[in-house]
Amino acid sequence: MPFLAAKYTLPWAAAIQALVAVFFFQLASFSYCFLYALVINVSCYAFYSIVVYPSWFSPFRHLPTPNSENPIFGHSLAEFEMPRGNAYLRFMNETDNAGLIHLHGLLGADQLLLTNIEALNEALIQRAYDFEWPEGDSNFLQKILGHGLITSEGQVHKRQRKQMARSFGVKQIKGLYPSFWEKSMCLVRKIAQELAQSSQKEGSSLVSGETDVCDWAQRAALDIIGEIGFGWEFNTLDNPDNELAKSCEQIFSPTLENALLFAISVYGPKWALDYVPGGISRRFLTATAKVRDVCRNFIKVKTAQVDTSRNILSQLMAQEGVSEDLLVDQTLTFLTAGNETVAIALTWATYLLAKHPDIQTQLRHELRCNLPSSAGPNGDLSSILESLPILNGVINETLRLYPSAPVAVRVSSRETSILGNYIPKGTRLFIAPWSINRSTDLWGPQAEMFLPQRWIDPTGTPNVTGGTETKSPLLTFLHGPRNCIGQGFAKAELLTLVAVFVRSFQTSLVNPGDVKSPGGALSAKPAGGMKLRLEVLDEAIL
Ligand code: HEM
C-alpha cells in the first residue's frame, strides 16, 4: 500500500475498529480503543511494507537490491547523502545488475535506479513523457518559476519546448561567442583589480592572492544569462549587492529554512507549505513575489520597446500567443536554470586545473598558440574554441566528474515499461548523472580520474565519446526531449570563460593537499565555497 494512502487509511481503519470495540464489545473508551487499534494497524502495516511486500508482492522483487539498507528508511536516505549521487554510485558498484536496481523507499515503497545506457534511453528518450517530475518537487518549483519549461509536462511542455528551441540553434549560439568573451574579460579584470588591491597593501611585487572563485563564477554567470539571454543588466560583477540577485539568493541558496520548505513540499500535503510556522513561508513567499514583480516590470518595459536584438526573450516575444504571464515564467525559468549550473561547472574547472598544474600548463600553451591577443582573437572565435582539444577535454571532463545537477528524480505518470519490466504508475525513478558519469563499466577503471585526454582522438581532434563505445555517454545534461535545452549555450559560455580565465591567471590550491567536495542539497555546489590562489599572468587585465 503506498505510504501516502496509508497515512489516511490507517487512522480511518482504527476509528472504525474502535467504534466496533466500544459499541459491540463495550470495551473501555473510544480514544483508548482508537489508540490501541492505531498502534496495531501501524505495526502490521510496517511489517507488511518492510518485510512482506518487497520480497513477495513488489513487481520489482526479481530485480537486484543493494544490501546496505536501513530497516525503516530502506535506501531512501541515499537521497540526502553528500556528495549527492554518490550513494547511487556505491549501489551500482556493489550490486550486479542489468540496467535496473530495485531500491526500497520509506516503508518499502518501490524505487528504481537506472544504471545503463539502454535503460536511460528508454526512460529519457523513447518514453520520456511517461515520466514526470515528482509532484512535490514540481509544486515547490511552481511557487517560484510558475509554469515555464521546467515545470510544464506533456503537450504543454512539447509546445513550449518548440517555442524556445529557436533561441538555441547552432547559428544563434555561435553568434553569442563575442558577447561571452566580453563578459569573461570583465570577470578576469574585476578579479585582477581585487588581487591588485590586496597585493598593494601587502607590498608584494606579484599581483596574486586568494579569492573565492565560486562567488565570482556565480556573479559572472548571472550577468551573462541576464544580459546575453534577456538584455537585462544585473551588473553583479560591479555590484554584488544587486537587489534582484539578493532575492534570488534568498530563494535558492541551500539554507536550513529553504531545505525545510523543500522537504515539506516534497513529502507533505500540497497545502502544508502555506502553514509552516516561524514566518518561514511568509519570508519565502515574499521573496518569490518580489522576484516575480521585478521580472514582470522588466517584461513590461521590454514589451514597450522596439527590440532589435535576437536574445532568448526577444525571440520569445516575437511569437504569437505568448502571454505576459508566460514571459515572466520563462524569464525566471531560464535565469534560474542558466545561472548556478554554469557557475558550478566553472568553479570545478578551476579547481581541477589547480589540482593538475601540468594540464593547466598544457592548456595555457594551447590557448597562447591559438588566441594570441588578450583583446580577443580575430576571426571566428566559436570555430577556434570548439576545435581546441585540451580546452574541450578539460570542460567535458569537468562536466563528467562534477555534473551541476547530480541526480534527477522522475515518477511514472502511467503504467509503462523499462527493459521489458512492467513499471506501475507512481514508481519513483532515480537518474543519476553523478554515478553514470563515474561508472567503471562505461568509463573504464580510471573513471574517477580527471583525464581530459579521453576526449581527444589519436589524431589530436576533440571527440564526443570520451573514449567510450557510446555515442553520447555524458549524462550531465540528460538526454531526450527533456534534456537541457541550454547545453549549447552553457558549453559555449564555459569554453570562453575557462579560456579567458586560464590565460589570465595561474591557479593553485591554497594548501597543496586541499580536497574539495560538493555540498549542495540539490546541486554539486562546492561545500564552503572554492577559495583558490590566483596569480595574474596577463598584465593587460590590470
Ligand atoms: C553546465 C551548465 C548546465 C547544466 C549542467 C545543466 C543541466 C541541466 C539538466 C540536468 C536538466 C534537466 C533537469 C531535469 O529535468 O531534471 C536541465 C534542464 C534545463 N536547462 Fe540546463 N544545465 C546547464 C545550463 C543551462 C543554461 C545555460 C540554460 C539556459 C540558457 C539552461 C536551461 C535549461 C532549461 C530551460 C531546462 C529545462 C528543459 C526542459 O525541461 O525541457 N541550462 N539542465
Coordinates of C-alpha atoms and ligand atoms in Angstrom, one line a residue:
M1 CA 0.0 0.0 0.0
P2 CA 1.6 3.3 -0.9
F3 CA 2.8 5.3 2.1
L4 CA 0.6 8.4 1.4
A5 CA -2.6 6.3 1.0
A6 CA -1.7 4.5 4.3
K7 CA -1.4 7.9 6.0
Y8 CA -5.2 8.4 5.6
T9 CA -6.4 4.8 5.6
L10 CA -4.8 3.6 8.9
P11 CA -6.4 6.2 11.2
W12 CA -9.8 5.6 9.5
A13 CA -9.5 1.9 10.0
A14 CA -8.5 2.4 13.6
A15 CA -11.5 4.7 14.2
I16 CA -13.9 2.0 12.7
Q17 CA -12.2 -0.7 14.8
A18 CA -12.5 1.5 17.9
L19 CA -16.3 2.1 17.3
V20 CA -16.9 -1.6 16.8
A21 CA -15.0 -2.4 20.0
V22 CA -16.9 0.3 22.0
F23 CA -20.4 -0.4 20.7
F24 CA -20.4 -4.2 20.3
F25 CA -18.0 -5.3 22.9
Q26 CA -18.3 -2.4 25.4
L27 CA -14.5 -2.2 25.7
A28 CA -13.1 0.9 27.6
S29 CA -13.3 4.4 26.0
F30 CA -13.3 5.3 22.3
S31 CA -10.0 7.2 22.5
Y32 CA -8.3 4.3 24.3
C33 CA -9.5 1.8 21.7
F34 CA -8.6 4.1 18.8
L35 CA -5.0 4.5 20.0
Y36 CA -4.7 0.8 20.6
A37 CA -6.1 -0.1 17.2
L38 CA -3.9 2.6 15.5
V39 CA -0.7 1.2 17.1
I40 CA -1.6 -2.4 16.0
N41 CA -2.6 -1.2 12.5
V42 CA 0.6 0.8 12.0
S43 CA 2.8 -2.1 13.3
C44 CA 1.0 -4.5 10.9
Y45 CA 1.4 -2.1 8.1
A46 CA 5.1 -1.5 8.8
F47 CA 5.7 -5.3 9.0
Y48 CA 3.9 -5.9 5.7
S49 CA 5.6 -2.9 3.9
I50 CA 9.1 -3.6 5.1
V51 CA 9.2 -7.4 5.3
V52 CA 6.4 -9.0 3.2
Y53 CA 5.8 -6.6 0.3
P54 CA 9.3 -6.1 -1.1
S55 CA 10.1 -9.9 -1.2
W56 CA 6.7 -11.3 -2.1
F57 CA 4.5 -8.7 -3.8
S58 CA 6.6 -5.9 -5.3
P59 CA 6.6 -6.0 -9.2
F60 CA 10.3 -5.5 -8.9
R61 CA 11.1 -8.3 -6.5
H62 CA 13.1 -10.2 -9.1
L63 CA 15.4 -7.2 -9.6
P64 CA 18.7 -6.9 -7.6
T65 CA 18.7 -4.8 -4.4
P66 CA 21.7 -3.4 -2.6
N67 CA 22.3 -4.9 0.8
S68 CA 23.1 -1.7 2.6
E69 CA 19.7 -0.5 3.8
N70 CA 18.2 1.0 6.9
P71 CA 15.4 -1.3 8.4
I72 CA 12.8 1.5 8.4
F73 CA 14.0 4.0 5.8
G74 CA 15.3 1.4 3.3
H75 CA 17.6 3.1 0.8
S76 CA 15.7 6.4 0.9
L77 CA 18.5 8.1 3.0
A78 CA 20.6 7.9 -0.1
E79 CA 18.8 10.9 -1.4
F80 CA 20.4 13.0 1.4
E81 CA 23.9 11.6 1.3
M82 CA 26.6 14.0 0.2
P83 CA 28.0 14.4 -2.4
R84 CA 24.6 13.9 -3.9
G85 CA 24.5 10.9 -6.2
N86 CA 27.5 9.2 -4.5
A87 CA 25.3 6.6 -2.7
Y88 CA 23.8 5.6 -6.1
L89 CA 27.4 5.0 -7.4
R90 CA 28.0 2.8 -4.5
F91 CA 24.8 0.8 -5.1
M92 CA 25.8 0.4 -8.7
N93 CA 29.3 -0.9 -7.8
E94 CA 28.1 -3.3 -5.1
T95 CA 25.1 -4.8 -6.9
D96 CA 25.3 -7.0 -10.0
N97 CA 22.6 -5.7 -12.3
A98 CA 21.4 -5.5 -15.9
G99 CA 20.3 -1.8 -16.0
L100 CA 17.8 -1.6 -13.2
I101 CA 18.3 -1.7 -9.4
H102 CA 15.4 -2.1 -7.1
L103 CA 15.6 0.3 -4.1
H104 CA 13.3 0.3 -1.1
G105 CA 12.0 3.8 -0.1
L106 CA 10.4 4.8 3.2
L107 CA 8.4 1.8 4.5
G108 CA 9.2 -0.4 1.5
A109 CA 8.0 2.0 -1.3
D110 CA 9.2 0.8 -4.7
Q111 CA 12.0 2.9 -6.3
L112 CA 14.3 2.2 -9.3
L113 CA 17.8 3.3 -10.0
L114 CA 18.7 3.3 -13.8
T115 CA 22.2 2.1 -14.3
N116 CA 22.9 1.6 -18.0
I117 CA 22.6 3.5 -21.3
E118 CA 19.8 1.2 -22.6
A119 CA 17.6 1.8 -19.6
L120 CA 18.3 5.5 -19.6
N121 CA 17.5 5.8 -23.3
E122 CA 14.1 4.2 -22.8
A123 CA 13.2 6.4 -19.8
L124 CA 14.7 9.7 -21.2
I125 CA 14.2 9.3 -25.0
Q126 CA 11.7 6.6 -26.1
R127 CA 9.2 7.0 -23.3
A128 CA 10.2 10.4 -21.9
Y129 CA 6.6 11.6 -21.4
D130 CA 5.7 8.5 -19.3
F131 CA 7.9 10.0 -16.6
E132 CA 7.3 13.4 -14.9
W133 CA 8.8 15.5 -12.1
P134 CA 7.6 14.2 -8.7
E135 CA 4.5 16.2 -7.7
G136 CA 6.1 17.7 -4.5
D137 CA 9.2 19.0 -6.4
S138 CA 7.1 20.4 -9.1
N139 CA 4.8 22.2 -6.7
F140 CA 7.7 23.8 -4.9
L141 CA 9.3 24.9 -8.2
Q142 CA 6.0 26.3 -9.5
K143 CA 5.7 28.6 -6.5
I144 CA 8.9 30.2 -7.8
L145 CA 9.0 29.7 -11.5
G146 CA 5.3 29.5 -12.4
H147 CA 4.5 27.3 -15.4
G148 CA 7.6 27.7 -17.6
L149 CA 9.6 25.0 -19.5
I150 CA 11.0 23.2 -16.4
T151 CA 7.7 22.7 -14.6
S152 CA 5.4 22.0 -17.6
E153 CA 4.6 18.4 -18.6
G154 CA 3.1 16.6 -21.6
Q155 CA 1.7 18.6 -24.5
V156 CA 2.2 21.9 -22.8
H157 CA 5.9 21.1 -22.5
K158 CA 6.2 20.0 -26.1
R159 CA 4.7 23.3 -27.3
Q160 CA 6.9 25.4 -25.0
R161 CA 10.0 23.5 -26.0
K162 CA 9.3 24.1 -29.7
Q163 CA 8.8 27.8 -28.9
M164 CA 12.1 28.1 -27.0
A165 CA 14.2 25.8 -29.3
R166 CA 14.5 28.7 -31.9
S167 CA 16.8 30.6 -29.5
F168 CA 19.2 27.7 -29.1
G169 CA 20.1 26.8 -32.7
V170 CA 23.8 26.3 -33.6
K171 CA 23.9 29.5 -35.5
Q172 CA 22.4 31.5 -32.6
I173 CA 24.9 30.0 -30.2
K174 CA 27.9 30.7 -32.5
G175 CA 26.8 34.4 -32.6
L176 CA 27.0 34.6 -28.8
Y177 CA 30.7 33.9 -28.5
P178 CA 31.9 37.6 -28.8
S179 CA 29.5 38.6 -26.0
F180 CA 30.7 35.7 -23.8
W181 CA 34.3 36.8 -24.5
E182 CA 33.5 40.4 -23.4
K183 CA 31.8 39.2 -20.2
S184 CA 34.7 36.8 -19.5
M185 CA 37.2 39.6 -19.8
C186 CA 35.0 41.7 -17.4
L187 CA 35.2 38.9 -14.9
V188 CA 39.0 38.5 -15.0
R189 CA 39.5 42.3 -14.8
K190 CA 37.4 42.5 -11.7
I191 CA 39.2 39.7 -10.0
A192 CA 42.6 41.1 -11.1
Q193 CA 41.6 44.5 -9.6
E194 CA 40.7 42.9 -6.3
L195 CA 44.0 41.0 -6.2
A196 CA 46.0 44.1 -7.2
Q197 CA 44.5 46.0 -4.2
S198 CA 45.3 43.2 -1.7
S199 CA 48.9 42.8 -3.2
Q200 CA 49.5 46.5 -2.9
K201 CA 48.5 46.5 0.7
E202 CA 51.0 43.7 1.4
G203 CA 53.7 45.5 -0.7
S204 CA 54.1 42.5 -3.0
S205 CA 55.5 42.9 -6.5
L206 CA 53.5 40.0 -7.8
V207 CA 49.8 40.5 -8.3
S208 CA 48.4 37.4 -6.6
G209 CA 46.2 36.3 -3.7
E210 CA 43.4 34.1 -2.5
T211 CA 39.8 34.5 -3.6
D212 CA 36.6 32.6 -3.7
V213 CA 36.2 31.6 -7.3
C214 CA 32.7 30.2 -6.6
D215 CA 31.4 33.6 -5.7
W216 CA 32.9 35.2 -8.7
A217 CA 31.6 32.5 -11.0
Q218 CA 28.1 33.0 -9.7
R219 CA 28.2 36.7 -10.3
A220 CA 29.6 36.3 -13.8
A221 CA 27.1 33.6 -14.8
L222 CA 24.1 35.7 -13.6
D223 CA 25.4 38.7 -15.5
I224 CA 25.9 36.6 -18.6
I225 CA 22.5 34.9 -18.7
G226 CA 20.8 38.2 -17.7
E227 CA 22.4 40.4 -20.4
I228 CA 23.1 37.9 -23.2
G229 CA 19.8 35.9 -22.7
F230 CA 17.4 38.7 -21.8
G231 CA 19.1 42.1 -22.4
W232 CA 18.9 42.6 -18.6
E233 CA 21.9 44.2 -17.0
F234 CA 22.3 42.9 -13.5
N235 CA 25.9 44.1 -13.1
T236 CA 26.6 41.9 -10.2
L237 CA 30.3 41.8 -11.1
D238 CA 30.3 45.5 -10.2
N239 CA 27.7 45.4 -7.6
P240 CA 27.3 42.2 -5.7
D241 CA 24.5 43.7 -3.6
N242 CA 22.2 43.9 -6.5
E243 CA 18.6 43.6 -5.1
L244 CA 17.3 41.0 -7.5
A245 CA 20.5 38.9 -7.1
K246 CA 20.0 39.0 -3.3
S247 CA 16.3 38.0 -3.6
C248 CA 17.2 35.1 -5.9
E249 CA 19.9 34.0 -3.5
Q250 CA 17.4 34.1 -0.6
I251 CA 15.1 31.7 -2.6
F252 CA 17.7 29.3 -4.0
S253 CA 20.6 29.3 -1.5
P254 CA 20.8 26.0 0.4
T255 CA 19.8 27.4 3.8
L256 CA 18.1 25.3 6.5
E257 CA 14.9 27.3 6.0
N258 CA 14.8 26.5 2.3
A259 CA 15.7 22.9 2.9
L260 CA 12.8 22.6 5.4
L261 CA 10.4 24.2 2.9
F262 CA 11.6 21.9 0.1
A263 CA 11.2 18.8 2.4
I264 CA 7.7 19.8 3.3
S265 CA 6.7 20.3 -0.3
V266 CA 8.2 17.0 -1.3
Y267 CA 6.9 14.8 1.5
G268 CA 3.9 16.8 2.9
P269 CA 0.5 17.5 1.5
K270 CA 0.1 20.3 -1.1
W271 CA -1.3 22.9 1.4
A272 CA 1.3 22.4 4.1
L273 CA 3.8 24.9 2.6
D274 CA 1.5 27.8 3.4
Y275 CA 1.3 26.9 7.1
V276 CA 5.0 26.5 8.1
P277 CA 5.4 28.3 11.5
G278 CA 8.0 31.0 12.4
G279 CA 7.3 33.2 9.3
I280 CA 9.5 30.9 7.1
S281 CA 6.8 30.5 4.5
R282 CA 5.9 34.2 4.6
R283 CA 9.6 35.2 4.0
F284 CA 9.9 32.8 1.2
L285 CA 6.7 33.8 -0.5
T286 CA 7.5 37.5 -0.1
A287 CA 10.9 37.0 -1.7
T288 CA 9.3 35.0 -4.5
A289 CA 6.6 37.6 -5.1
K290 CA 9.3 40.3 -5.2
V291 CA 11.4 38.5 -7.8
R292 CA 8.3 37.9 -9.9
D293 CA 7.3 41.6 -9.6
V294 CA 10.7 42.8 -10.7
C295 CA 10.6 40.4 -13.6
R296 CA 7.1 41.5 -14.6
N297 CA 8.1 45.2 -14.6
F298 CA 11.1 44.3 -16.7
I299 CA 9.0 42.5 -19.3
K300 CA 6.5 45.4 -19.4
V301 CA 9.4 47.8 -20.2
K302 CA 10.8 45.4 -22.8
T303 CA 7.4 44.9 -24.5
A304 CA 7.0 48.7 -24.8
Q305 CA 10.4 49.0 -26.5
V306 CA 11.3 48.1 -30.1
D307 CA 13.8 45.4 -29.5
T308 CA 16.1 44.5 -32.4
S309 CA 18.3 42.1 -30.5
R310 CA 17.9 38.4 -31.0
N311 CA 18.2 37.2 -27.5
I312 CA 16.1 34.5 -25.8
L313 CA 13.5 37.0 -24.6
S314 CA 13.1 39.0 -27.9
Q315 CA 12.7 35.7 -29.9
L316 CA 10.0 34.6 -27.5
M317 CA 8.2 37.9 -27.5
A318 CA 8.2 37.8 -31.3
Q319 CA 6.0 34.7 -31.3
E320 CA 2.2 34.9 -31.4
G321 CA 0.0 33.9 -28.4
V322 CA 2.7 34.2 -25.7
S323 CA 1.1 35.9 -22.7
E324 CA 2.8 38.2 -20.2
D325 CA 2.5 35.6 -17.5
L326 CA 4.3 33.0 -19.7
L327 CA 7.0 35.6 -20.5
V328 CA 7.6 36.1 -16.7
D329 CA 7.6 32.4 -16.1
Q330 CA 10.1 31.6 -18.9
T331 CA 12.4 34.5 -17.9
L332 CA 12.6 33.3 -14.3
T333 CA 13.0 29.7 -15.5
F334 CA 15.9 30.5 -17.8
L335 CA 17.6 32.9 -15.3
T336 CA 17.4 30.2 -12.7
A337 CA 18.4 27.2 -14.9
G338 CA 21.2 29.0 -16.7
N339 CA 22.9 30.7 -13.8
E340 CA 24.1 28.5 -10.9
T341 CA 24.6 25.4 -13.2
V342 CA 27.3 27.2 -15.2
A343 CA 28.8 28.8 -12.2
I344 CA 29.2 25.4 -10.6
A345 CA 30.9 24.0 -13.7
L346 CA 33.3 26.9 -14.0
T347 CA 34.2 26.6 -10.3
W348 CA 35.0 22.9 -10.6
A349 CA 37.0 23.5 -13.8
T350 CA 39.3 26.0 -11.9
Y351 CA 39.6 23.5 -9.0
L352 CA 40.6 20.6 -11.3
L353 CA 43.1 22.8 -13.1
A354 CA 44.6 23.9 -9.8
K355 CA 44.9 20.3 -8.7
H356 CA 46.5 19.3 -12.0
P357 CA 49.1 22.0 -12.8
D358 CA 50.6 20.0 -15.7
I359 CA 47.2 20.1 -17.5
Q360 CA 46.8 23.8 -16.7
T361 CA 50.2 24.5 -18.3
Q362 CA 49.3 22.4 -21.4
L363 CA 46.0 24.2 -21.7
R364 CA 47.6 27.7 -21.4
H365 CA 50.1 26.8 -24.1
E366 CA 47.3 25.7 -26.4
L367 CA 45.5 28.9 -25.7
R368 CA 48.5 31.1 -26.2
C369 CA 49.2 29.5 -29.6
N370 CA 45.7 29.8 -30.8
L371 CA 44.4 33.0 -29.1
P372 CA 47.5 35.3 -29.2
S373 CA 45.9 38.7 -28.4
S374 CA 44.4 39.4 -25.0
A375 CA 41.9 41.8 -26.6
G376 CA 40.3 38.8 -28.2
P377 CA 41.1 36.8 -31.3
N378 CA 40.5 37.9 -34.7
G379 CA 38.5 35.5 -36.8
D380 CA 35.8 33.0 -35.9
L381 CA 36.0 32.7 -32.1
S382 CA 33.5 29.8 -32.0
S383 CA 35.4 27.7 -34.5
I384 CA 38.7 28.3 -32.7
L385 CA 37.5 27.5 -29.3
E386 CA 35.4 24.5 -30.3
S387 CA 38.4 23.0 -32.1
L388 CA 40.9 23.2 -29.2
P389 CA 41.4 19.6 -27.9
I390 CA 42.7 20.3 -24.4
L391 CA 40.2 23.1 -23.7
N392 CA 37.3 20.9 -24.8
G393 CA 38.7 17.9 -23.0
V394 CA 39.0 19.9 -19.7
I395 CA 35.4 21.1 -20.0
N396 CA 33.9 17.8 -20.9
E397 CA 35.9 16.1 -18.1
T398 CA 34.8 18.7 -15.6
L399 CA 31.1 18.3 -16.6
R400 CA 31.6 14.5 -16.4
L401 CA 33.1 14.4 -12.9
Y402 CA 31.0 17.3 -11.4
P403 CA 27.6 17.4 -13.1
S404 CA 25.9 20.5 -11.7
A405 CA 22.6 18.6 -11.2
P406 CA 23.9 15.3 -9.9
V407 CA 20.6 13.5 -9.6
A408 CA 17.3 13.8 -11.5
V409 CA 14.1 12.2 -10.0
R410 CA 11.1 11.1 -12.0
V411 CA 7.8 9.4 -11.3
S412 CA 5.9 7.3 -13.8
S413 CA 2.7 9.1 -14.8
R414 CA 1.1 6.0 -16.3
E415 CA 1.8 2.2 -16.5
T416 CA 4.8 1.7 -18.7
S417 CA 7.9 -0.4 -19.0
I418 CA 11.7 -0.2 -19.0
L419 CA 13.9 -3.0 -20.4
G420 CA 10.8 -5.2 -20.6
N421 CA 10.0 -4.7 -16.9
Y422 CA 6.4 -3.6 -16.1
I423 CA 6.5 -0.2 -14.3
P424 CA 3.3 0.7 -12.4
K425 CA 2.1 4.3 -12.2
G426 CA 3.6 6.3 -9.4
T427 CA 7.0 4.5 -9.3
R428 CA 9.9 6.7 -8.3
L429 CA 13.0 6.6 -10.6
F430 CA 16.5 7.9 -9.9
I431 CA 18.6 9.0 -12.9
A432 CA 22.0 10.0 -11.5
P433 CA 24.5 11.7 -13.8
W434 CA 26.9 11.6 -10.9
S435 CA 27.0 7.8 -10.9
I436 CA 26.6 7.2 -14.6
N437 CA 29.4 9.7 -15.4
R438 CA 31.7 7.8 -12.9
S439 CA 30.7 4.3 -13.8
T440 CA 33.7 2.0 -14.4
D441 CA 31.5 -0.2 -16.7
L442 CA 31.2 2.8 -19.0
W443 CA 34.4 4.8 -18.5
G444 CA 36.8 2.1 -17.6
P445 CA 39.0 1.6 -14.5
Q446 CA 40.1 5.2 -14.4
A447 CA 36.5 6.5 -14.3
E448 CA 37.1 8.6 -11.2
M449 CA 40.2 10.3 -12.6
F450 CA 40.5 13.7 -14.3
L451 CA 41.7 12.7 -17.8
P452 CA 40.9 15.4 -20.4
Q453 CA 42.8 13.3 -23.0
R454 CA 40.0 10.7 -23.0
W455 CA 38.1 13.4 -25.1
I456 CA 40.9 13.7 -27.6
D457 CA 41.3 11.3 -30.6
P458 CA 44.7 9.9 -31.5
T459 CA 44.7 12.3 -34.4
G460 CA 44.6 15.2 -31.9
T461 CA 41.0 16.4 -32.6
P462 CA 38.3 16.6 -29.9
N463 CA 35.8 13.7 -29.7
V464 CA 32.3 13.4 -28.2
T465 CA 32.5 9.8 -27.0
G466 CA 35.1 10.4 -24.2
G467 CA 36.8 7.1 -25.3
T468 CA 33.7 5.0 -24.5
E469 CA 31.8 2.9 -27.0
T470 CA 28.7 5.0 -26.6
K471 CA 27.9 7.9 -29.0
S472 CA 26.8 10.4 -26.2
P473 CA 27.9 8.9 -22.8
L474 CA 27.8 12.1 -20.8
L475 CA 24.6 12.3 -18.8
T476 CA 25.3 15.8 -17.3
F477 CA 22.6 17.5 -19.5
L478 CA 20.4 14.3 -19.6
H479 CA 19.1 13.1 -23.0
G480 CA 15.9 13.2 -25.0
P481 CA 13.1 15.7 -25.3
R482 CA 13.5 16.9 -21.7
N483 CA 17.3 17.3 -21.7
C484 CA 18.9 20.6 -21.0
I485 CA 17.8 23.0 -23.8
G486 CA 20.7 25.4 -22.8
Q487 CA 23.5 22.9 -23.2
G488 CA 24.9 24.5 -26.3
F489 CA 24.7 27.9 -24.6
A490 CA 26.4 26.5 -21.5
K491 CA 29.2 24.8 -23.3
A492 CA 30.0 27.9 -25.4
E493 CA 29.9 30.0 -22.3
L494 CA 32.2 27.6 -20.4
L495 CA 34.7 27.4 -23.4
T496 CA 35.1 31.1 -23.3
L497 CA 35.1 31.6 -19.6
V498 CA 37.7 28.9 -19.0
A499 CA 39.9 30.1 -21.9
V500 CA 40.0 33.6 -20.7
F501 CA 40.5 32.6 -17.0
V502 CA 43.4 30.3 -17.8
R503 CA 45.1 32.9 -20.0
S504 CA 44.8 35.4 -17.2
F505 CA 45.7 33.5 -14.0
Q506 CA 48.0 30.8 -12.7
T507 CA 45.7 28.9 -10.4
S508 CA 46.7 26.8 -7.5
L509 CA 45.3 25.2 -4.3
V510 CA 45.6 27.3 -1.2
N511 CA 47.1 24.2 0.6
P512 CA 48.6 21.6 -1.7
G513 CA 46.6 18.8 -0.1
D514 CA 43.2 20.6 -0.2
V515 CA 40.3 18.3 -1.3
K516 CA 37.0 20.0 -2.1
S517 CA 33.7 18.2 -2.3
P518 CA 30.2 19.1 -3.4
G519 CA 27.8 20.0 -0.6
G520 CA 24.7 21.4 -2.2
A521 CA 21.4 19.9 -1.2
L522 CA 20.3 19.6 -4.8
S523 CA 23.3 20.8 -6.8
A524 CA 27.0 20.0 -6.9
K525 CA 27.9 23.4 -5.5
P526 CA 31.2 23.0 -3.5
A527 CA 30.7 22.9 0.2
G528 CA 32.2 26.1 1.8
G529 CA 32.9 27.8 -1.5
M530 CA 36.1 27.5 -3.5
K531 CA 39.0 29.5 -2.2
L532 CA 41.9 29.3 -4.6
R533 CA 45.2 31.1 -5.1
L534 CA 45.4 33.1 -8.2
E535 CA 48.4 34.9 -9.8
V536 CA 47.8 37.4 -12.6
L537 CA 49.7 36.4 -15.7
D538 CA 48.3 38.9 -18.2
E539 CA 49.2 42.5 -17.3
A540 CA 46.8 43.8 -19.8
I541 CA 43.9 43.0 -17.5
L542 CA 45.2 45.1 -14.6
Ligands
HEM1 C1 26.8 23.5 -17.0 C2 25.6 24.0 -17.2 C3 24.3 23.3 -17.2 C4 23.9 22.0 -16.7 C5 24.9 21.0 -16.1 C6 22.5 21.9 -16.9 C7 21.8 20.7 -16.6 C8 20.5 20.5 -16.9 C9 19.8 19.3 -16.6 C10 20.4 18.0 -15.9 C11 18.5 19.5 -16.9 C12 17.3 18.5 -16.8 C13 16.7 18.7 -15.4 C14 15.6 17.7 -15.1 O1 14.7 17.6 -16.0 O2 15.6 17.0 -14.1 C15 18.4 20.8 -17.4 C16 17.2 21.4 -17.9 C17 17.1 22.7 -18.4 N1 18.2 23.6 -18.5 FE1 20.1 23.2 -18.1 N2 22.0 23.0 -17.5 C18 23.0 23.9 -17.7 C19 23.0 25.1 -18.2 C20 21.8 25.7 -18.7 C21 21.7 27.0 -19.3 C22 22.9 27.9 -19.6 C23 20.4 27.2 -19.6 C24 19.8 28.4 -20.3 C25 20.4 29.2 -21.1 C26 19.7 26.1 -19.2 C27 18.3 25.9 -19.3 C28 17.6 24.8 -19.0 C29 16.2 24.6 -19.1 C30 15.2 25.7 -19.6 C31 15.9 23.3 -18.8 C32 14.5 22.6 -18.8 C33 14.4 21.9 -20.1 C34 13.1 21.1 -20.3 O3 12.5 20.6 -19.3 O4 12.7 21.0 -21.4 N3 20.6 25.2 -18.6 N4 19.6 21.4 -17.4

